[in-house]
Each structure stands twice: as C-alpha cells, then as structure tokens.
Coordinates of C-alpha atoms in Angstrom, one line a residue:
X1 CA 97.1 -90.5 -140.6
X2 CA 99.3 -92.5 -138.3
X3 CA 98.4 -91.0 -135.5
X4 CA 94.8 -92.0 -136.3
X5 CA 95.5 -95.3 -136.9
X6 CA 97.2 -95.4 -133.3
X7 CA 94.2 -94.1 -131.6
X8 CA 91.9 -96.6 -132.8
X9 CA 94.0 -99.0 -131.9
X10 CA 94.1 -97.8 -128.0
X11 CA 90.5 -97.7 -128.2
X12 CA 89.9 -101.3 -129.2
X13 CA 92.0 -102.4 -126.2
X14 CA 90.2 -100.3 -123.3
X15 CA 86.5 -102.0 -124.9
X16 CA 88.5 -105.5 -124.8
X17 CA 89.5 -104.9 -121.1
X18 CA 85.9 -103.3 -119.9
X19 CA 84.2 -106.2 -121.3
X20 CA 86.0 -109.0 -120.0
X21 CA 86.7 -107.6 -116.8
X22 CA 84.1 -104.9 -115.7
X23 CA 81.7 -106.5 -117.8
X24 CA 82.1 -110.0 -116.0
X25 CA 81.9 -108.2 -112.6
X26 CA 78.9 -106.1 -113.3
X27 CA 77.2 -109.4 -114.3
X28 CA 77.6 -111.3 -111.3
X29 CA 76.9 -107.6 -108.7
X30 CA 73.3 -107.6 -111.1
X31 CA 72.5 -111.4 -110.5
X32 CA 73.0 -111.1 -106.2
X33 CA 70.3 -108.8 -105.9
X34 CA 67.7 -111.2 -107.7
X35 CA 68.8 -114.1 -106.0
X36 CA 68.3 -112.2 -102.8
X37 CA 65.0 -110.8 -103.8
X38 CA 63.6 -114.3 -104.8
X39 CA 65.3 -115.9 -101.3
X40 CA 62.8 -113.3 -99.8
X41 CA 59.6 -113.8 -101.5
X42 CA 60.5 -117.4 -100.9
X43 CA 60.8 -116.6 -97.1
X44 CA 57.1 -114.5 -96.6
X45 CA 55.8 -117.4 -98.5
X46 CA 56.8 -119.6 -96.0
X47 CA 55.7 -116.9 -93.1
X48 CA 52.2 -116.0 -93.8
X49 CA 49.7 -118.8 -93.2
X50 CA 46.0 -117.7 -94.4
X51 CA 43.9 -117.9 -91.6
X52 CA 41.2 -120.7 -91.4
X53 CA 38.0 -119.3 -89.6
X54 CA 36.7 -122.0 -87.4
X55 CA 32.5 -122.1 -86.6
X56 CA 30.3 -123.5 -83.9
X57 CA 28.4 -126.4 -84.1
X58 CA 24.5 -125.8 -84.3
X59 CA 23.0 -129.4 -83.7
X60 CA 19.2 -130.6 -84.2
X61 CA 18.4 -128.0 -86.9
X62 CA 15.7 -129.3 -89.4
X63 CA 17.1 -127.2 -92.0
X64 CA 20.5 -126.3 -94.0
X65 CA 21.9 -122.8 -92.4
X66 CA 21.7 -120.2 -94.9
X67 CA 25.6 -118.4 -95.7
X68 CA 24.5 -115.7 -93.9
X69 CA 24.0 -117.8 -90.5
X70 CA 26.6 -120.0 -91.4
X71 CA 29.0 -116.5 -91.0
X72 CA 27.0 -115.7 -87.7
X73 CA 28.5 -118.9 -86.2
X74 CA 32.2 -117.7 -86.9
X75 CA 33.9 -118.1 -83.5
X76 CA 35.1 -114.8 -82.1
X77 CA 38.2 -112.7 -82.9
X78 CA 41.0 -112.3 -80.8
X79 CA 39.8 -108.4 -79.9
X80 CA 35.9 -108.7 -80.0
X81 CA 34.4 -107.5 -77.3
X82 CA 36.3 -106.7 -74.2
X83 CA 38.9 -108.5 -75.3
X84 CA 39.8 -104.9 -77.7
X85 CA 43.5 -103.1 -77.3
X86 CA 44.1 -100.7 -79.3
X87 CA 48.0 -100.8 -78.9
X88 CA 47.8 -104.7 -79.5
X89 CA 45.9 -104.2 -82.2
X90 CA 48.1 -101.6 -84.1
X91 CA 50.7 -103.9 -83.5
X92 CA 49.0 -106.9 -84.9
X93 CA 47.9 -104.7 -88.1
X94 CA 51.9 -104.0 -88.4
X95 CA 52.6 -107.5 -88.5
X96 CA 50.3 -108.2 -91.8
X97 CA 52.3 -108.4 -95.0
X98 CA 51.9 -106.1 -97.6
X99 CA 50.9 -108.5 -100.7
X100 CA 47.9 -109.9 -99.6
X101 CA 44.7 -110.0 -101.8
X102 CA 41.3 -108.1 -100.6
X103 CA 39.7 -111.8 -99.4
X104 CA 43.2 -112.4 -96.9
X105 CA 43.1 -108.7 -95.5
X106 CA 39.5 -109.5 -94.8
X107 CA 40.0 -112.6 -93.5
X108 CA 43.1 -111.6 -91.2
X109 CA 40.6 -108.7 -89.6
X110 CA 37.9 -111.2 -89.2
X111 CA 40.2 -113.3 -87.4
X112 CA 40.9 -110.5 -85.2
X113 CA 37.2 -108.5 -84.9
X114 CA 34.7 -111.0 -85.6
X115 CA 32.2 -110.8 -82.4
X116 CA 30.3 -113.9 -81.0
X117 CA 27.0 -114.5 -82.2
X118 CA 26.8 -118.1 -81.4
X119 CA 24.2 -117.7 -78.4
X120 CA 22.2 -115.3 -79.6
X121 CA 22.0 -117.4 -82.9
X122 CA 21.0 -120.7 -81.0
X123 CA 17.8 -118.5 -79.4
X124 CA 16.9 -117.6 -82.9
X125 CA 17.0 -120.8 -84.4
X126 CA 15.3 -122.2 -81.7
X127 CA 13.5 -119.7 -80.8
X128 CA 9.3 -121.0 -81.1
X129 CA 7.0 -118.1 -80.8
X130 CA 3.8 -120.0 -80.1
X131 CA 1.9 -119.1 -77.4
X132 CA 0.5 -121.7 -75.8
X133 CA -1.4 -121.7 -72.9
X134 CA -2.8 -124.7 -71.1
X135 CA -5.2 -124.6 -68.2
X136 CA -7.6 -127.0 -66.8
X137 CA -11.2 -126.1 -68.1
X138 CA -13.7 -126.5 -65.6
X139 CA -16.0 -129.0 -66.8
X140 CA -13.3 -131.2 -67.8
X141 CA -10.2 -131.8 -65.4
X142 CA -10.1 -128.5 -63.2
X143 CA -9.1 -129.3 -59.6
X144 CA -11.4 -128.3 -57.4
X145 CA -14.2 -130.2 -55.5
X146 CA -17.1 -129.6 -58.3
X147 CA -15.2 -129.8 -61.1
X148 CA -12.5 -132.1 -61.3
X149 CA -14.1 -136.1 -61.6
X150 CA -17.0 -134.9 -59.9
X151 CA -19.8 -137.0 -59.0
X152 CA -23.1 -135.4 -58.0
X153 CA -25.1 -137.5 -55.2
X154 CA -29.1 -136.7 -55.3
X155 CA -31.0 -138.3 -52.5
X156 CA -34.7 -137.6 -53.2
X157 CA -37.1 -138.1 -49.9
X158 CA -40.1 -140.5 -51.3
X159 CA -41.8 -140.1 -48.2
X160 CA -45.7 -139.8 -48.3
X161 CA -45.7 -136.0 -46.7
X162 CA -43.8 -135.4 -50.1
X163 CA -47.2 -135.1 -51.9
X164 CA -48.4 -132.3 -49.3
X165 CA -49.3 -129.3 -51.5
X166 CA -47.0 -126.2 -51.7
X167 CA -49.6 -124.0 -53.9
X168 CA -50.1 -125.1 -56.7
X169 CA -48.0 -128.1 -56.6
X170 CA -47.0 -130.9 -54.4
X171 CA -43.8 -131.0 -52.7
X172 CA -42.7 -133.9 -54.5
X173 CA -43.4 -131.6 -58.1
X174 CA -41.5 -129.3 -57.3
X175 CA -38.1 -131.0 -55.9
X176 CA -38.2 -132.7 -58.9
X177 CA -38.0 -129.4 -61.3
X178 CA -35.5 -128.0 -58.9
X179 CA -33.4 -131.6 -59.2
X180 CA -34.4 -131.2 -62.9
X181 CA -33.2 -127.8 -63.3
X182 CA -30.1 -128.6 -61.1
X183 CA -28.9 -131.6 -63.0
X184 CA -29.1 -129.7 -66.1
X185 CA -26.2 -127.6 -64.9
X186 CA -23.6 -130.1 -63.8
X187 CA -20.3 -129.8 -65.6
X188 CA -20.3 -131.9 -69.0
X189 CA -17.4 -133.9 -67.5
X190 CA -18.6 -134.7 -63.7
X191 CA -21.6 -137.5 -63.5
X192 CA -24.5 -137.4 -61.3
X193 CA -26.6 -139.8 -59.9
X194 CA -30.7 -140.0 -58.7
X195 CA -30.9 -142.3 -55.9
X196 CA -34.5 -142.5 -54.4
X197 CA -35.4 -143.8 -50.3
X198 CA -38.5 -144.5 -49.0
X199 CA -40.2 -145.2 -51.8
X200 CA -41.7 -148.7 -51.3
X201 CA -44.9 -149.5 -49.6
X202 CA -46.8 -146.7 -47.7
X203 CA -46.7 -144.5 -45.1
X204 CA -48.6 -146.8 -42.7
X205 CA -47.6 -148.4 -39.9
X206 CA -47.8 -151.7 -41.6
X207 CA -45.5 -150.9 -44.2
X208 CA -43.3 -149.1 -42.1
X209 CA -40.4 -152.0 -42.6
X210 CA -40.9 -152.5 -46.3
X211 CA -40.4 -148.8 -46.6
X212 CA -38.1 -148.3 -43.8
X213 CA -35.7 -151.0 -46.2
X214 CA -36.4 -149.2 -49.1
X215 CA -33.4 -147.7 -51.4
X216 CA -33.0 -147.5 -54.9
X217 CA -30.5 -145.9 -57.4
X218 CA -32.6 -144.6 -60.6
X219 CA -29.6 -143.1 -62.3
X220 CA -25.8 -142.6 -62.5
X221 CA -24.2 -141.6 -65.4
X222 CA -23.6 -138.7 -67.0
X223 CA -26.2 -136.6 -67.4
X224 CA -28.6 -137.2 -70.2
X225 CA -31.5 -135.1 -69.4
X226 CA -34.1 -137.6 -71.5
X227 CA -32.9 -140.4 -69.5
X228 CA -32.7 -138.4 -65.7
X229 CA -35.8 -137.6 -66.3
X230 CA -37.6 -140.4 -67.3
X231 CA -35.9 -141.8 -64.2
X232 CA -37.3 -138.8 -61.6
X233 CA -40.6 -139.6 -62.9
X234 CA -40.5 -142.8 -61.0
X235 CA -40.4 -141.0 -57.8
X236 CA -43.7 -140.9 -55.9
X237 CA -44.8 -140.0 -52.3
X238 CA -45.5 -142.8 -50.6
X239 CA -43.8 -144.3 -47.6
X240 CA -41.3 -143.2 -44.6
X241 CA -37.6 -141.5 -44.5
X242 CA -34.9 -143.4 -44.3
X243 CA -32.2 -140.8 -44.8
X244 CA -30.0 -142.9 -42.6
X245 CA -30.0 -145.8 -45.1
X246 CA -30.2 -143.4 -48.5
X247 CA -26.5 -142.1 -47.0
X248 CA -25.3 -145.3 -46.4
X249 CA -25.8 -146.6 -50.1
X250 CA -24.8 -143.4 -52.0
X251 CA -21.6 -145.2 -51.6
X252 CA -22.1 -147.6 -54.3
X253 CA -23.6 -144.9 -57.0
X254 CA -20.2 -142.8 -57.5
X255 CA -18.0 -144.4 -59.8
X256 CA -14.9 -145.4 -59.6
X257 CA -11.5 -142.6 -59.9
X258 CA -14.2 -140.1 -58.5
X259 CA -11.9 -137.4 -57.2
X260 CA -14.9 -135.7 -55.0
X261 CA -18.8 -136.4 -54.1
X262 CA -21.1 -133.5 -53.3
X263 CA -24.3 -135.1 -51.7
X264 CA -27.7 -133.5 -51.9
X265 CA -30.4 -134.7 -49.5
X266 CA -34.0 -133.9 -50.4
X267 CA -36.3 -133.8 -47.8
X268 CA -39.1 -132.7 -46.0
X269 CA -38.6 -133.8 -42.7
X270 CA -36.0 -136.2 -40.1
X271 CA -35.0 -139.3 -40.0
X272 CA -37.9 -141.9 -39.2
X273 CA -37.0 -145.0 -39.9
X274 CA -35.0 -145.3 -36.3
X275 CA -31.3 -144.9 -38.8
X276 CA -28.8 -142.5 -37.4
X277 CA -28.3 -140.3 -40.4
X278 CA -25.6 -138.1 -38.3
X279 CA -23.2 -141.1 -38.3
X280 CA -23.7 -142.2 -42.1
X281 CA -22.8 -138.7 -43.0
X282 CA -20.0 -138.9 -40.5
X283 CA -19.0 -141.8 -42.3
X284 CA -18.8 -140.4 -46.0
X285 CA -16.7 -137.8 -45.4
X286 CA -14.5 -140.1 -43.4
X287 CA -13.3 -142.5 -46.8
X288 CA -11.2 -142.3 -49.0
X289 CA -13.1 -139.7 -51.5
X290 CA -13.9 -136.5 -50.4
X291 CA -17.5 -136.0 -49.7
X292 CA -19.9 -133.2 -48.7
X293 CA -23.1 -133.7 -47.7
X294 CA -25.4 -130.9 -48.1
X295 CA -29.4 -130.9 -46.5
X296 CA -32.0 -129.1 -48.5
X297 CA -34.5 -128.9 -46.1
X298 CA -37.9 -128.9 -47.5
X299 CA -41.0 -127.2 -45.8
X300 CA -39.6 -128.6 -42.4
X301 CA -40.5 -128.0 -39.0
X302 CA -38.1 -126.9 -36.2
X303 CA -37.8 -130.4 -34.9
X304 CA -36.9 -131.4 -38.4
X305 CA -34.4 -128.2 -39.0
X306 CA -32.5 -129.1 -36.2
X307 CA -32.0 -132.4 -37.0
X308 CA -31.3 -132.3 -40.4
X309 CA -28.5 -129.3 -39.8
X310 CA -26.7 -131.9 -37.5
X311 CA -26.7 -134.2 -40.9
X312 CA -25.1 -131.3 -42.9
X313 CA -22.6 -130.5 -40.0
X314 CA -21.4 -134.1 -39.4
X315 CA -20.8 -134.3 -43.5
X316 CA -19.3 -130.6 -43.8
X317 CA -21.6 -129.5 -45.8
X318 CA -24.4 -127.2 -45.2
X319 CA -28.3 -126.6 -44.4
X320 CA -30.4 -124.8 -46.8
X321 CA -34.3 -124.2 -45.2
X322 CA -36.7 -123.8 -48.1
X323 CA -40.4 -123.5 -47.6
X324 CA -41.5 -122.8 -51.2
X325 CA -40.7 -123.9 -54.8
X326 CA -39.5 -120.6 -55.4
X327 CA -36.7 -120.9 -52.7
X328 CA -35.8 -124.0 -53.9
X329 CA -35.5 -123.5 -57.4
X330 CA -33.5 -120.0 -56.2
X331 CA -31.1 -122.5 -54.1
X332 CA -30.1 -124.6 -56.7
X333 CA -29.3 -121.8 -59.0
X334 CA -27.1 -120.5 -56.3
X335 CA -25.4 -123.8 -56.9
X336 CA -24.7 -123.3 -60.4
X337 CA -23.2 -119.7 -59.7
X338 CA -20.0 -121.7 -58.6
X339 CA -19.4 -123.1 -61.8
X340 CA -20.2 -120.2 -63.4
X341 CA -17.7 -118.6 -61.3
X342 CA -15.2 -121.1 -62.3
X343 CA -15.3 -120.5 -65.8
X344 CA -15.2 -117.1 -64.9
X345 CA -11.8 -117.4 -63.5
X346 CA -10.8 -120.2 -66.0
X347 CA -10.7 -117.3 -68.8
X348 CA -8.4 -114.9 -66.9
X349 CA -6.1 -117.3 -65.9
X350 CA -5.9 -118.1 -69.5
X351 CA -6.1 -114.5 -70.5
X352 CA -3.2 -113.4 -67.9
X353 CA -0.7 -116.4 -69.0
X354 CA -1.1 -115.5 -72.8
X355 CA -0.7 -112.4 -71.8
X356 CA 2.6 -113.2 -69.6
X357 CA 3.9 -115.2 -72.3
X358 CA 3.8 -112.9 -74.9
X359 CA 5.4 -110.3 -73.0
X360 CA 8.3 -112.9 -72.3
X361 CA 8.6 -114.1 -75.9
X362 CA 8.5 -110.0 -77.0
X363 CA 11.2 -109.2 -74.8
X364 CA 13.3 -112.4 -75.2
X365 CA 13.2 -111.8 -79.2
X366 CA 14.0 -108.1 -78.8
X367 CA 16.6 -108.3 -76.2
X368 CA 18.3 -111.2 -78.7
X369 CA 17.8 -108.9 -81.9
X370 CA 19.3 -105.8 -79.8
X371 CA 22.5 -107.6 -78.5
X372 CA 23.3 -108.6 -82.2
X373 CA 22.8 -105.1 -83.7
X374 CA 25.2 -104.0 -81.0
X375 CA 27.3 -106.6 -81.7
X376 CA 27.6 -106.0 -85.8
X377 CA 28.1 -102.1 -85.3
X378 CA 31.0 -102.6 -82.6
X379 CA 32.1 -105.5 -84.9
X380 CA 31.7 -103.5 -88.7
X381 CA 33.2 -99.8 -86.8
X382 CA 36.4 -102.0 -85.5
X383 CA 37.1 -103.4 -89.0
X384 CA 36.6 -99.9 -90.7
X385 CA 39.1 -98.2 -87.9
X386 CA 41.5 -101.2 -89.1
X387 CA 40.9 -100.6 -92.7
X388 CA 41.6 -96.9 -92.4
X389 CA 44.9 -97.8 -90.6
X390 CA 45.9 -100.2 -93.0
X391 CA 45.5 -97.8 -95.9
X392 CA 47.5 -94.9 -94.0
X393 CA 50.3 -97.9 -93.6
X394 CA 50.4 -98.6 -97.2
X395 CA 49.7 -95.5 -98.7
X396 CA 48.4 -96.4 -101.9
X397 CA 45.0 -96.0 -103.6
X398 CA 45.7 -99.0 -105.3
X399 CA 46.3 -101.8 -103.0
X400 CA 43.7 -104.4 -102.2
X401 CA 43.7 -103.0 -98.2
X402 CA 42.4 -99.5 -99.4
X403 CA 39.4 -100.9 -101.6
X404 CA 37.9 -102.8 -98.7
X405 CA 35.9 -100.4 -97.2
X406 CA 32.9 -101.1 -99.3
X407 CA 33.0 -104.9 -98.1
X408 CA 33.5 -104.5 -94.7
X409 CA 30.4 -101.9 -94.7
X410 CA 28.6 -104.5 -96.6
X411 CA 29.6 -107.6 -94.7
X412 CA 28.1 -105.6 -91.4
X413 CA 25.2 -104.6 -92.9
X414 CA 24.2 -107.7 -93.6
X415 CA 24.8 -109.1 -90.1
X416 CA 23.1 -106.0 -88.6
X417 CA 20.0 -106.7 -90.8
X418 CA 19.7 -110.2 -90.2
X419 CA 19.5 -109.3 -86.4
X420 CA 16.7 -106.7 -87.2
X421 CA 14.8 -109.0 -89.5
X422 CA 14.8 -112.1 -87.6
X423 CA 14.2 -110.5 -84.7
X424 CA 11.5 -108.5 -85.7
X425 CA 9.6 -111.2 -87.7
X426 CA 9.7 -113.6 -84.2
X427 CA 8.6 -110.4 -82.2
X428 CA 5.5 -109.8 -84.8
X429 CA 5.0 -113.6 -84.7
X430 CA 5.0 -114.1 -80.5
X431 CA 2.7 -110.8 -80.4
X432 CA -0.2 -112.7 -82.9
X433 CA 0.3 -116.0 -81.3
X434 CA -0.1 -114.5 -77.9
X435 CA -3.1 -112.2 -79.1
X436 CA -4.5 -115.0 -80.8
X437 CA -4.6 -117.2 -77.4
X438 CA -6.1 -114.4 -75.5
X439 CA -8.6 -113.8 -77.6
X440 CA -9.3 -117.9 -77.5
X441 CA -9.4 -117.8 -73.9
X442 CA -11.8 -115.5 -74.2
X443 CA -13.9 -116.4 -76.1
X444 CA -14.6 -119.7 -75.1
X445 CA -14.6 -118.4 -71.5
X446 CA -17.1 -115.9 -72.5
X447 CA -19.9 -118.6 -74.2
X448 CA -19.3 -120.7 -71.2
X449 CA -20.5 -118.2 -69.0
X450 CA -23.2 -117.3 -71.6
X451 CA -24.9 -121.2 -71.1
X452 CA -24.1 -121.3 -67.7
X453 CA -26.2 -118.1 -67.5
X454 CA -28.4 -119.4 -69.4
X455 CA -29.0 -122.7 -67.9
X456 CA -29.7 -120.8 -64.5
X457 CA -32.1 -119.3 -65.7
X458 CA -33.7 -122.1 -67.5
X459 CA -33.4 -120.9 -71.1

C-alpha cells in the first residue's frame, strides 16, 4: 500500500512538469506555423493582380454593340498570332497561382491568347452591302455629243422647188414626215429646234430680196410633238435658199448650257441667195459649243451635191444624197440607231459594274468572315492546349483550371459563329443587291431599246 501511494505521487509530478513546460513549448511551435501560413496568403494576395481586359474603340456606330462584339474588340494577348512561344508560354502558365477561381484562370489565358479582331470587326460593322451602280443614262446627262445637253438644229429649205413632186408627194411632204419622224426620236432630255429660210415672198425675181432675208425659228423646246408639228405645218414652198443666212441664225435657237449642237440642213438644192454657206458652217463649229453640221441633200443635182458636201465638210459633219422619200425617211432612222446604240451600251456598263461590285463586296465579306474563323480556332485550340497544361500542373479533378474546358470551347464557338453568320448574311445580302441592280439595268436598258426600236420604225 505504500508503495502505491508513492507511485501516484511520482506520477502527479511528471504531468505537473509536462504541462507547464512541454505543454507551453508545444503551444508556441503550433502557433509559428499559422502565423506563417497567414503571412503567406497575405503575401499572394498582395502578388496576384486580376487582369483588366482593355477594348478598342469602335466610333460612329448607330447602335449599342451586342456582348458578343463587345468581346470581339478585346485587344490582343501577349501570344496571339505570331507573337506564340511555346517555352514562354509554359513559363507564363507556371507563374499563375494555384487559387484562382474559373472566371481569373479564364481571364489570365485571355490575356495571354485572345487574337485581334478589331479590323475585321470595323469591316463588318461598316460593312454596306448595297450595290449601287450609277451611270449616266443617255437621254438624260450621258456625255457624248447627242446625248448629253443636246440641242437638235433643223434647218428646213422653204424654197419654191420644194413643192416639185417626188411621186406621190411633194418634196416639201415628205421632208417634213422625215423631220417628223426624226424629231420624234430625240432623247427626252436634249431639245430641238425647227428653224425655217426662204420662206417669205416667192421664187421670182422680184421677191428675190424679201426671200433672200427671210429666216424664221418655228420651234425650240423640247419636243412636244403636237406643238412641232403644228409648227412644220407652217412651212410652205415658196421663195429662194438662203442656207447661208439659216446657218448664221441657228445661233440664237440653242439654249443656253447646251453642251453640243447637231445641225440638219434640209434642202434641195445650193445656196442662191449670193450667202457663203461654207464660211457660216466654218463659223459654228469654230464657237464655243461644239457643232456639227450635217447636209441632207434632197433630190439635188451635181452642181448642188458638190456644193452642199463643201457645207458639211467645212462644219464636220457629213453629206447624205437622197432622191426619194424612202431614202430620206431610211436616213433619219439611221440617225436614231445611234441612240439606240447608246442605250444599248448604257445597260452593260450598268450590267458589268453591278456585276463587278458584287463580286468585290462577295469576296470582301468572305475573305473578312474567313480570317476570323481562322482567327477563333487558332485562338479557342491555344487556350485548350493551356487548359490541358494547367490541369496536368494541378492535378486535380477538382480545381476550377480542370473544369474550364467546356467554357473555353464555348467562348470559341461563339466567336467562330459570329464570323460565319455575319459573314454569310452580308455575302447573301451583297449577292441580292448586286443581282437586283443587274437585273434593273437591264431592264430598263431593255424597254429603252424596245421604244427606240419602236420609234424607228414609226410604231
């Protein structure tokens, strides 16, 4: 029993000492290590900065960007593109601490992968798939002597051999259907003018001064075929041929801002009224408006042909010998053939710069659309090969890096179809607008022809 008592009491003493000596020192070797683990939480809170992406500006927009193009506008990574190193990449993937959430890993590869879409975004947005093509039409403001501001001159020979027969009809009947028919046919934007000589008095020696004087503008407008042709039926046969003086007062029918005159003389035979006709039309062609003066010779003899081809010469224009109202009627439609012809080559100019536009527009959506598919694969493959290294690093199903793969597919996918819708939808749009335009061109091209066909042939 004693010795019971004594080893208690040994016992009690050993606990005493353990406690207040062991004890204390345990205490403070159990506190160091937290004080040193929160020193270095402390210290990678301080290190690791979340990135802040930064975006280009996109100005002048009518509209708010959608997320989607706002993420497009991201300014590039440090390795997109060319700018990729595999061995500086591993070594930047090292660097990234281990605690991050899924959003920071994310945002750290973005910061180092994100490709540069700003350019191809600024086409996009700006990117106007109208076709629109815009040439002259010919019987408004084409450039080109009997079309653009045209005036048409018509000098009608009132001259009493005018009222010699030609079959059926008198000269004078039928120069006025071809002048008729003619006038019909001028461009809807050029204006045309009936300016008679000769007309006053008679044919006889007497009245060879009255007539000799004689000039007289019937018409200058635009053609309004009620009011030409109330004004042709003033013309009658009677008197001598003052072509000489008929050129010289043409002047003062074309109207002002008139880019180009073309000048038909009607007439049956030369100059007899002692004028020099040759020198007037010398004279037109020598202003400021540039005239041609072209002779349609009427039933005329040698001694007349010859003459009147000087006239056409001397005003760069030509001589056309007629000697029945068939031939007449047949010149004048040859006249109209150039307009025709215009209109003509108005619709495939129109039809070949639709066409060219289109093509351009196509191949500047497509080639946009392609760079920025190639773009978001090189850009989505780079953050997958960085994912995949991050989860070897950290080894663990369960950290944020080794559940991102889902998101980064997702977040290329959605770039990648962006590209391919956008582009596609301004492709399928430039293609109908450009169609569209053609088909316009031709059209209207095509009825144009139709009335100038018909016109000629005096339907």
């Amino acid at each position: 029993m004693k010795r019971l008592l004594i080893g208690l009491a040994i016992l009690s003493f050993m606990l005493t000492a353990c406690s207040s000596g062991d004890g204390s020192q345990s205490a403070q070797t159990d506190a160091e290590p937290k004080e040193t683990e929160q020193k270095n939480d402390s210290e990678k809170e301080e290190t690791y900065t979340p990135k802040e992406a930064s975006y280009y500006e996109m100005e002048d927009l009518d509209r708010e960007l959608t997320d989607i193009e706002k993420e497009m506008f991201r300014k590039p990574g440090v390795f997109s593109g060319e700018q990729y190193d595999e061995a500086k990449v591993k070594e930047a993937l090292d660097q990234l601490p281990d605690d991050l959430t899924e959003e920071q890993y994310m945002e750290e590869l973005l910061y180092l992968f994100a490709e540069d879409y700003h350019e191809e975004m600024q086409t996009m947005l700006t990117f106007d798939s109208t076709v629109d093509v815009s040439i002259e039409r010919p019987d408004e403001t084409v450039d080109t002597p009997t079309l653009k501001t045209a005036h048409y001159a018509i000098l009608v020979d009132a001259s009493g051999s005018m009222a010699a027969k030609v079959g059926s009809k008198t000269r004078m009947d039928a120069a006025k259907e071809a002048v008729l028919e003619f006038a019909k046919k001028v461009p809807e934007n050029a204006t045309i003018s009936l300016r008679v000589y000769g007309h006053e008095g008679s044919n006889s020696e007497a009245d060879k001064k009255a007539s000799c004087s004689s000039t007289e503008s019937l018409y200058s407008a635009s053609f309004d075929e009620n009011a030409f042709q109330q004004a042709l039926s003033q013309v009658k046969p009677v008197g001598w041929t003052p072509i000489a003086l008929g050129l010289q007062s043409v002047k003062s029918d074309i109207p002002k801002n008139t880019d180009e005159v073309v000048v038909y003389v009607v007439s049956d035979g030369i100059e007899t009224c002692d004028g020099d006709p040759v020198q007037e039309a010398k004279n037109l062609v020598s202003a400021d408006i540039e005239t041609v003066v072209n002779i349609i010779g009427f039933d005329v003899d040698n001694e007349g042909q010859t003459l009147l081809k000087e006239v056409a010469a001397a005003g760069k224009g030509e001589f056309t010998y007629v000697n029945s109202e068939q031939e007449l009627k047949k010149y004048m439609r040859a006249q109209y053939e150039e307009i025709q012809k215009k209109w003509f080559e108005w619709k495939e100019a129109g039809k070949e710069q639709a066409f060219k536009l289109k093509e351009e527009k196509k191949k500047l959506a497509f080639d946009t659309k392609e760079s920025m598919k190639e773009k978001s694969t090189r850009e989505k493959e780079c953050l997958k090969e960085a994912q995949a290294y991050l989860k070897e690093r950290f080894d663990d199903y369960e950290h944020p890096a080794s559940k991102m793969f889902s998101t980064i597919v997702d977040y290329g996918n959605e770039k990648w179809r962006y590209a391919v819708d956008t582009g596609n939808r301004l492709y399928r749009e430039s293609v109908d607008s450009g169609n569209q335009e053609y088909r316009e061109y031709v059209d209207e091209g095509n009825e144009k022809i139709r009335e100038t066909i018909d016109k000629k042939n005096g339907n």
